[in-house]
Amino acid sequence: MFLLAIFLFLLVYCGMCFFFGYMGWKWLKHSFLFRHKKTYILVILVLSLSIFVGYSTSSAILQTIGYYWLTLTGYGLILMPIAILLFFLFKKKGIRVIGFGVLLVYILILGFGTYYAWSPVERTYEVSINKNSDRDDLKILMASDFHLGSIVGENHLKRFVHLVEETRPDIVLIPGDLIDDHIEPFLKEKMGKTMMEIKAPLGVYATLGNHDYYGNDDEKIVEEMEKLGIEVLTDEVTMNDSEMENFYNFYLL
C-alpha cells in the first residue's frame, strides 16, 4: 500500500510538472519565438527534482526552490485550464496577453504568500466560561506550524520567544508541526537552546503534527522536547498540577 501511494504521488507529480512545463513552452514559443528547447527541458527537470535533492542533501536553497516549484505547478492546475479556456474564447488570439496575465497572478500569489509565510499573524480571542474560580482570567498563548528545519530556523524561533516574553502567558500550547519532517537540522543548529527559553507558569505543552511524523523522527522529537521542558501529548490526557495561588487544576487533552 505504501509503495502504491508513492507510485501514485510520483505519477501525479510528474503529470503536474509535464503539464506546467508544456504550457510554459507553448507560451514562450508562440509569444517570443523561443527555440532553446533542450535548455528549457533541462531547467524544468532541475526545478522538478529540486525538492527531492534538497531533502536528500538538507539543502535549504534547493528545498526553497522546490517549494516554490510545487506552488507553481499546484496553482497551474487551476490557472492553466482557465488560460486555455480564455485562449479558445478569444478565438485562439491573445496568447501573449493571457500568458502575462497568468504570470501576474503567479507574482501576486508568490509575493503575498512569501510575505505572510514570514510574517505570522497574531490574533487575540476572549472566551468566557461559566466556571467557579477565584481567578479572573487565564492567558493562553497558542502557536502552531513552526516547521523548524533547514528553511525556518533560529531567527523565526527567537521571534516567538520574544512574543512569549512580551505577552507573559499563563500557559503555552504548540499544537503540531514543530519540526519540518526531520529533526537533524534542529539538532545541528542547536535550536533547543532557544526553544528552552519558552516558559510559562503553567507549563509548555505540545502535540505532534503530520510533518513531525513524515521523517520517522517522532520519537526523537518527543524525547528532545521533553529535555527542553516541553511536555508532548500523544493521544493522552494530563492534569495541569498548578501551584499558582487561587487557581484550580485542569486537564489537557
mmCIF file of C-alpha atoms in Angstrom:
data_model
loop_
_atom_site.group_PDB
_atom_site.id
_atom_site.type_symbol
_atom_site.label_atom_id
_atom_site.label_comp_id
_atom_site.label_asym_id
_atom_site.label_seq_id
_atom_site.Cartn_x
_atom_site.Cartn_y
_atom_site.Cartn_z
ATOM 1 C CA MET A 1 0.000 0.000 0.000
ATOM 2 C CA PHE A 2 2.846 2.370 0.871
ATOM 3 C CA LEU A 3 4.650 1.677 -2.409
ATOM 4 C CA LEU A 4 1.390 2.193 -4.282
ATOM 5 C CA ALA A 5 0.908 5.564 -2.586
ATOM 6 C CA ILE A 6 4.472 6.581 -3.521
ATOM 7 C CA PHE A 7 3.887 5.471 -7.118
ATOM 8 C CA LEU A 8 0.632 7.419 -7.385
ATOM 9 C CA PHE A 9 2.248 10.523 -5.864
ATOM 10 C CA LEU A 10 5.142 10.395 -8.336
ATOM 11 C CA LEU A 11 2.721 9.802 -11.203
ATOM 12 C CA VAL A 12 0.612 12.831 -10.264
ATOM 13 C CA TYR A 13 3.691 14.969 -9.596
ATOM 14 C CA CYS A 14 5.295 14.074 -12.929
ATOM 15 C CA GLY A 15 2.000 14.819 -14.664
ATOM 16 C CA MET A 16 1.797 18.243 -12.979
ATOM 17 C CA CYS A 17 5.390 19.097 -13.933
ATOM 18 C CA PHE A 18 4.904 17.967 -17.538
ATOM 19 C CA PHE A 19 1.647 19.904 -17.903
ATOM 20 C CA PHE A 20 3.140 23.092 -16.443
ATOM 21 C CA GLY A 21 6.326 22.742 -18.491
ATOM 22 C CA TYR A 22 4.417 22.039 -21.707
ATOM 23 C CA MET A 23 2.140 25.054 -21.265
ATOM 24 C CA GLY A 24 5.121 27.268 -20.467
ATOM 25 C CA TRP A 25 6.925 26.084 -23.585
ATOM 26 C CA LYS A 26 3.905 26.771 -25.799
ATOM 27 C CA TRP A 27 3.644 30.320 -24.434
ATOM 28 C CA LEU A 28 7.350 31.092 -24.837
ATOM 29 C CA LYS A 29 7.470 29.597 -28.329
ATOM 30 C CA HIS A 30 4.438 31.420 -29.708
ATOM 31 C CA SER A 31 4.962 34.720 -27.878
ATOM 32 C CA PHE A 32 8.726 35.198 -28.120
ATOM 33 C CA LEU A 33 9.813 32.665 -30.776
ATOM 34 C CA PHE A 34 11.782 30.872 -28.067
ATOM 35 C CA ARG A 35 13.742 27.996 -29.658
ATOM 36 C CA HIS A 36 16.069 26.687 -26.911
ATOM 37 C CA LYS A 37 14.054 23.553 -26.244
ATOM 38 C CA LYS A 38 16.846 21.457 -24.698
ATOM 39 C CA THR A 39 17.769 24.236 -22.284
ATOM 40 C CA TYR A 40 14.130 24.682 -21.323
ATOM 41 C CA ILE A 41 13.675 20.948 -20.675
ATOM 42 C CA LEU A 42 16.831 20.910 -18.540
ATOM 43 C CA VAL A 43 15.536 23.832 -16.438
ATOM 44 C CA ILE A 44 12.176 22.087 -15.922
ATOM 45 C CA LEU A 45 13.934 18.865 -14.877
ATOM 46 C CA VAL A 46 16.160 20.698 -12.383
ATOM 47 C CA LEU A 47 13.180 22.511 -10.874
ATOM 48 C CA SER A 48 11.146 19.292 -10.693
ATOM 49 C CA LEU A 49 13.926 17.394 -8.911
ATOM 50 C CA SER A 50 14.976 20.229 -6.588
ATOM 51 C CA ILE A 51 12.565 19.273 -3.783
ATOM 52 C CA PHE A 52 13.859 15.670 -3.693
ATOM 53 C CA VAL A 53 17.541 16.609 -3.971
ATOM 54 C CA GLY A 54 17.018 19.334 -1.379
ATOM 55 C CA TYR A 55 15.675 16.912 1.209
ATOM 56 C CA SER A 56 18.272 14.243 0.490
ATOM 57 C CA THR A 57 21.128 16.751 0.872
ATOM 58 C CA SER A 58 19.492 19.011 3.528
ATOM 59 C CA SER A 59 19.996 21.965 1.190
ATOM 60 C CA ALA A 60 17.842 24.899 2.284
ATOM 61 C CA ILE A 61 18.242 26.591 -1.113
ATOM 62 C CA LEU A 62 17.058 23.572 -3.103
ATOM 63 C CA GLN A 63 14.208 22.951 -0.663
ATOM 64 C CA THR A 64 13.065 26.552 -1.049
ATOM 65 C CA ILE A 65 13.228 26.294 -4.844
ATOM 66 C CA GLY A 66 11.334 23.005 -4.633
ATOM 67 C CA TYR A 67 8.548 24.511 -2.513
ATOM 68 C CA TYR A 68 8.138 27.422 -4.915
ATOM 69 C CA TRP A 69 8.047 24.978 -7.816
ATOM 70 C CA LEU A 70 5.342 22.943 -6.063
ATOM 71 C CA THR A 71 3.358 26.155 -5.649
ATOM 72 C CA LEU A 72 3.727 26.993 -9.331
ATOM 73 C CA THR A 73 2.673 23.558 -10.543
ATOM 74 C CA GLY A 74 -0.099 23.237 -7.974
ATOM 75 C CA TYR A 75 -1.745 26.530 -8.867
ATOM 76 C CA GLY A 76 -1.080 25.661 -12.502
ATOM 77 C CA LEU A 77 -3.786 23.003 -12.252
ATOM 78 C CA ILE A 78 -6.222 25.889 -11.746
ATOM 79 C CA LEU A 79 -4.685 28.712 -13.769
ATOM 80 C CA MET A 80 -3.651 26.772 -16.879
ATOM 81 C CA PRO A 81 -7.146 25.390 -17.684
ATOM 82 C CA ILE A 82 -8.532 28.926 -17.236
ATOM 83 C CA ALA A 83 -5.855 30.240 -19.614
ATOM 84 C CA ILE A 84 -6.738 27.543 -22.168
ATOM 85 C CA LEU A 85 -10.420 28.401 -21.897
ATOM 86 C CA LEU A 86 -9.684 32.098 -22.447
ATOM 87 C CA PHE A 87 -7.473 31.233 -25.406
ATOM 88 C CA PHE A 88 -10.343 29.462 -27.172
ATOM 89 C CA LEU A 89 -12.922 32.059 -26.121
ATOM 90 C CA PHE A 90 -10.816 34.718 -27.848
ATOM 91 C CA LYS A 91 -10.615 32.505 -30.948
ATOM 92 C CA LYS A 92 -7.009 31.486 -30.401
ATOM 93 C CA LYS A 93 -5.819 35.073 -30.162
ATOM 94 C CA GLY A 94 -4.074 36.978 -27.414
ATOM 95 C CA ILE A 95 -1.925 34.112 -26.133
ATOM 96 C CA ARG A 96 0.819 36.586 -25.176
ATOM 97 C CA VAL A 97 -1.540 38.780 -23.127
ATOM 98 C CA ILE A 98 -3.153 35.739 -21.470
ATOM 99 C CA GLY A 99 0.304 34.429 -20.560
ATOM 100 C CA PHE A 100 1.312 37.719 -18.984
ATOM 101 C CA GLY A 101 -1.994 37.718 -17.082
ATOM 102 C CA VAL A 102 -1.215 34.278 -15.653
ATOM 103 C CA LEU A 103 2.323 35.449 -14.825
ATOM 104 C CA LEU A 104 0.911 38.446 -12.948
ATOM 105 C CA VAL A 105 -1.368 36.173 -10.902
ATOM 106 C CA TYR A 106 1.648 33.993 -10.034
ATOM 107 C CA ILE A 107 3.642 37.041 -8.931
ATOM 108 C CA LEU A 108 0.794 38.115 -6.653
ATOM 109 C CA ILE A 109 0.372 34.605 -5.201
ATOM 110 C CA LEU A 110 4.087 34.115 -4.549
ATOM 111 C CA GLY A 111 4.537 37.667 -3.309
ATOM 112 C CA PHE A 112 1.707 37.629 -0.787
ATOM 113 C CA GLY A 113 2.436 34.007 0.127
ATOM 114 C CA THR A 114 6.083 34.735 0.878
ATOM 115 C CA TYR A 115 5.216 37.837 2.889
ATOM 116 C CA TYR A 116 2.653 36.077 5.076
ATOM 117 C CA ALA A 117 4.846 32.983 5.471
ATOM 118 C CA TRP A 118 7.490 35.125 7.178
ATOM 119 C CA SER A 119 5.000 37.432 8.895
ATOM 120 C CA PRO A 120 2.935 35.304 11.296
ATOM 121 C CA VAL A 121 -0.478 36.738 12.107
ATOM 122 C CA GLU A 122 -1.274 37.336 15.767
ATOM 123 C CA ARG A 123 -4.913 37.135 16.832
ATOM 124 C CA THR A 124 -6.461 37.661 20.242
ATOM 125 C CA TYR A 125 -9.674 35.950 21.362
ATOM 126 C CA GLU A 126 -11.593 36.332 24.590
ATOM 127 C CA VAL A 127 -13.583 33.294 25.715
ATOM 128 C CA SER A 128 -15.910 33.388 28.717
ATOM 129 C CA ILE A 129 -16.544 30.150 30.630
ATOM 130 C CA ASN A 130 -19.205 29.737 33.286
ATOM 131 C CA LYS A 131 -16.952 28.093 35.855
ATOM 132 C CA ASN A 132 -16.386 28.764 39.539
ATOM 133 C CA SER A 133 -12.898 30.088 40.118
ATOM 134 C CA ASP A 134 -11.210 32.665 42.281
ATOM 135 C CA ARG A 135 -9.079 33.636 39.303
ATOM 136 C CA ASP A 136 -10.415 36.253 36.909
ATOM 137 C CA ASP A 137 -8.659 35.087 33.751
ATOM 138 C CA LEU A 138 -6.272 32.630 32.136
ATOM 139 C CA LYS A 139 -3.993 33.803 29.343
ATOM 140 C CA ILE A 140 -3.202 31.080 26.800
ATOM 141 C CA LEU A 141 -0.655 31.572 24.026
ATOM 142 C CA MET A 142 -1.074 29.050 21.214
ATOM 143 C CA ALA A 143 1.136 28.810 18.129
ATOM 144 C CA SER A 144 1.363 26.036 15.563
ATOM 145 C CA ASP A 145 3.236 25.015 12.409
ATOM 146 C CA PHE A 146 6.737 26.166 13.305
ATOM 147 C CA HIS A 147 8.251 23.755 10.744
ATOM 148 C CA LEU A 148 11.682 24.224 12.237
ATOM 149 C CA GLY A 149 14.385 22.899 9.932
ATOM 150 C CA SER A 150 16.679 23.962 7.116
ATOM 151 C CA ILE A 151 14.462 26.846 5.966
ATOM 152 C CA VAL A 152 12.740 28.093 9.123
ATOM 153 C CA GLY A 153 15.246 28.289 11.922
ATOM 154 C CA GLU A 154 16.735 30.192 14.821
ATOM 155 C CA ASN A 155 15.593 33.713 13.907
ATOM 156 C CA HIS A 156 11.961 32.668 13.485
ATOM 157 C CA LEU A 157 12.078 30.842 16.809
ATOM 158 C CA LYS A 158 13.593 33.860 18.577
ATOM 159 C CA ARG A 159 10.660 35.974 17.417
ATOM 160 C CA PHE A 160 8.311 33.570 19.151
ATOM 161 C CA VAL A 161 10.398 33.603 22.341
ATOM 162 C CA HIS A 162 10.212 37.394 22.284
ATOM 163 C CA LEU A 163 6.428 37.184 21.870
ATOM 164 C CA VAL A 164 6.188 34.864 24.889
ATOM 165 C CA GLU A 165 8.279 37.236 26.985
ATOM 166 C CA GLU A 166 6.221 40.203 25.826
ATOM 167 C CA THR A 167 2.753 38.709 26.379
ATOM 168 C CA ARG A 168 3.651 36.691 29.524
ATOM 169 C CA PRO A 169 1.002 33.958 29.084
ATOM 170 C CA ASP A 170 -0.027 31.581 31.869
ATOM 171 C CA ILE A 171 0.385 28.576 29.588
ATOM 172 C CA VAL A 172 1.832 27.941 26.118
ATOM 173 C CA LEU A 173 0.330 25.421 23.672
ATOM 174 C CA ILE A 174 2.057 24.269 20.473
ATOM 175 C CA PRO A 175 -0.394 22.060 18.541
ATOM 176 C CA GLY A 176 1.609 20.348 15.846
ATOM 177 C CA ASP A 177 4.333 20.582 13.193
ATOM 178 C CA LEU A 178 7.152 21.604 15.470
ATOM 179 C CA ILE A 179 9.694 20.124 13.066
ATOM 180 C CA ASP A 180 9.757 20.174 9.276
ATOM 181 C CA ASP A 181 9.950 16.399 8.648
ATOM 182 C CA HIS A 182 13.460 15.730 10.022
ATOM 183 C CA ILE A 183 14.917 16.725 13.389
ATOM 184 C CA GLU A 184 18.558 16.726 12.183
ATOM 185 C CA PRO A 185 18.668 20.456 11.218
ATOM 186 C CA PHE A 186 17.050 21.346 14.561
ATOM 187 C CA LEU A 187 19.787 19.489 16.436
ATOM 188 C CA LYS A 188 22.587 20.626 14.126
ATOM 189 C CA GLU A 189 21.719 24.307 14.526
ATOM 190 C CA LYS A 190 21.214 23.812 18.295
ATOM 191 C CA MET A 191 17.779 25.409 18.239
ATOM 192 C CA GLY A 192 16.997 23.668 21.508
ATOM 193 C CA LYS A 193 18.837 26.406 23.400
ATOM 194 C CA THR A 194 16.341 28.953 22.122
ATOM 195 C CA MET A 195 13.395 26.570 22.469
ATOM 196 C CA MET A 196 14.267 26.143 26.139
ATOM 197 C CA GLU A 197 13.577 29.844 26.700
ATOM 198 C CA ILE A 198 9.852 29.287 26.062
ATOM 199 C CA LYS A 199 8.458 29.239 29.573
ATOM 200 C CA ALA A 200 5.109 29.820 31.279
ATOM 201 C CA PRO A 201 3.884 29.432 34.900
ATOM 202 C CA LEU A 202 1.505 26.586 33.992
ATOM 203 C CA GLY A 203 3.912 24.944 31.589
ATOM 204 C CA VAL A 204 4.501 24.480 27.864
ATOM 205 C CA TYR A 205 2.628 21.688 26.066
ATOM 206 C CA ALA A 206 2.790 20.385 22.519
ATOM 207 C CA THR A 207 1.319 17.758 20.217
ATOM 208 C CA LEU A 208 2.770 16.250 17.048
ATOM 209 C CA GLY A 209 1.544 17.190 13.578
ATOM 210 C CA ASN A 210 1.802 15.357 10.269
ATOM 211 C CA HIS A 211 5.228 16.829 9.442
ATOM 212 C CA ASP A 212 6.566 15.583 12.775
ATOM 213 C CA TYR A 213 5.851 12.041 11.543
ATOM 214 C CA TYR A 214 6.967 12.309 7.907
ATOM 215 C CA GLY A 215 10.657 11.851 8.695
ATOM 216 C CA ASN A 216 10.038 8.992 11.181
ATOM 217 C CA ASP A 217 11.670 11.145 13.858
ATOM 218 C CA ASP A 218 8.576 11.443 16.058
ATOM 219 C CA GLU A 219 10.124 9.563 18.987
ATOM 220 C CA LYS A 220 13.281 11.680 18.790
ATOM 221 C CA ILE A 221 11.172 14.841 18.654
ATOM 222 C CA VAL A 222 9.222 13.851 21.771
ATOM 223 C CA GLU A 223 12.445 12.946 23.581
ATOM 224 C CA GLU A 224 14.129 16.215 22.630
ATOM 225 C CA MET A 225 11.131 18.354 23.595
ATOM 226 C CA GLU A 226 10.864 16.634 26.973
ATOM 227 C CA LYS A 227 14.525 17.513 27.576
ATOM 228 C CA LEU A 228 13.676 21.146 26.879
ATOM 229 C CA GLY A 229 10.828 21.161 29.387
ATOM 230 C CA ILE A 230 8.029 20.869 26.808
ATOM 231 C CA GLU A 231 5.524 18.109 27.541
ATOM 232 C CA VAL A 232 4.374 16.422 24.346
ATOM 233 C CA LEU A 233 0.940 14.792 24.476
ATOM 234 C CA THR A 234 0.441 11.887 22.085
ATOM 235 C CA ASP A 235 -3.113 10.557 22.330
ATOM 236 C CA GLU A 236 -3.123 11.099 26.073
ATOM 237 C CA VAL A 237 -4.535 13.261 28.838
ATOM 238 C CA THR A 238 -2.613 15.099 31.523
ATOM 239 C CA MET A 239 -3.627 17.168 34.517
ATOM 240 C CA ASN A 240 -2.036 20.540 34.969
ATOM 241 C CA ASP A 241 -0.996 20.427 38.601
ATOM 242 C CA SER A 242 -1.000 24.154 39.236
ATOM 243 C CA GLU A 243 0.808 25.678 42.184
ATOM 244 C CA MET A 244 -0.460 29.164 41.345
ATOM 245 C CA GLU A 245 -2.478 30.864 44.015
ATOM 246 C CA ASN A 246 -6.277 30.850 43.605
ATOM 247 C CA PHE A 247 -6.156 28.508 40.627
ATOM 248 C CA TYR A 248 -7.941 25.210 40.029
ATOM 249 C CA ASN A 249 -6.199 22.275 38.342
ATOM 250 C CA PHE A 250 -7.459 21.308 34.882
ATOM 251 C CA TYR A 251 -6.978 18.632 32.239
ATOM 252 C CA LEU A 252 -5.275 18.960 28.880
ATOM 253 C CA LEU A 253 -6.494 16.585 26.170
#
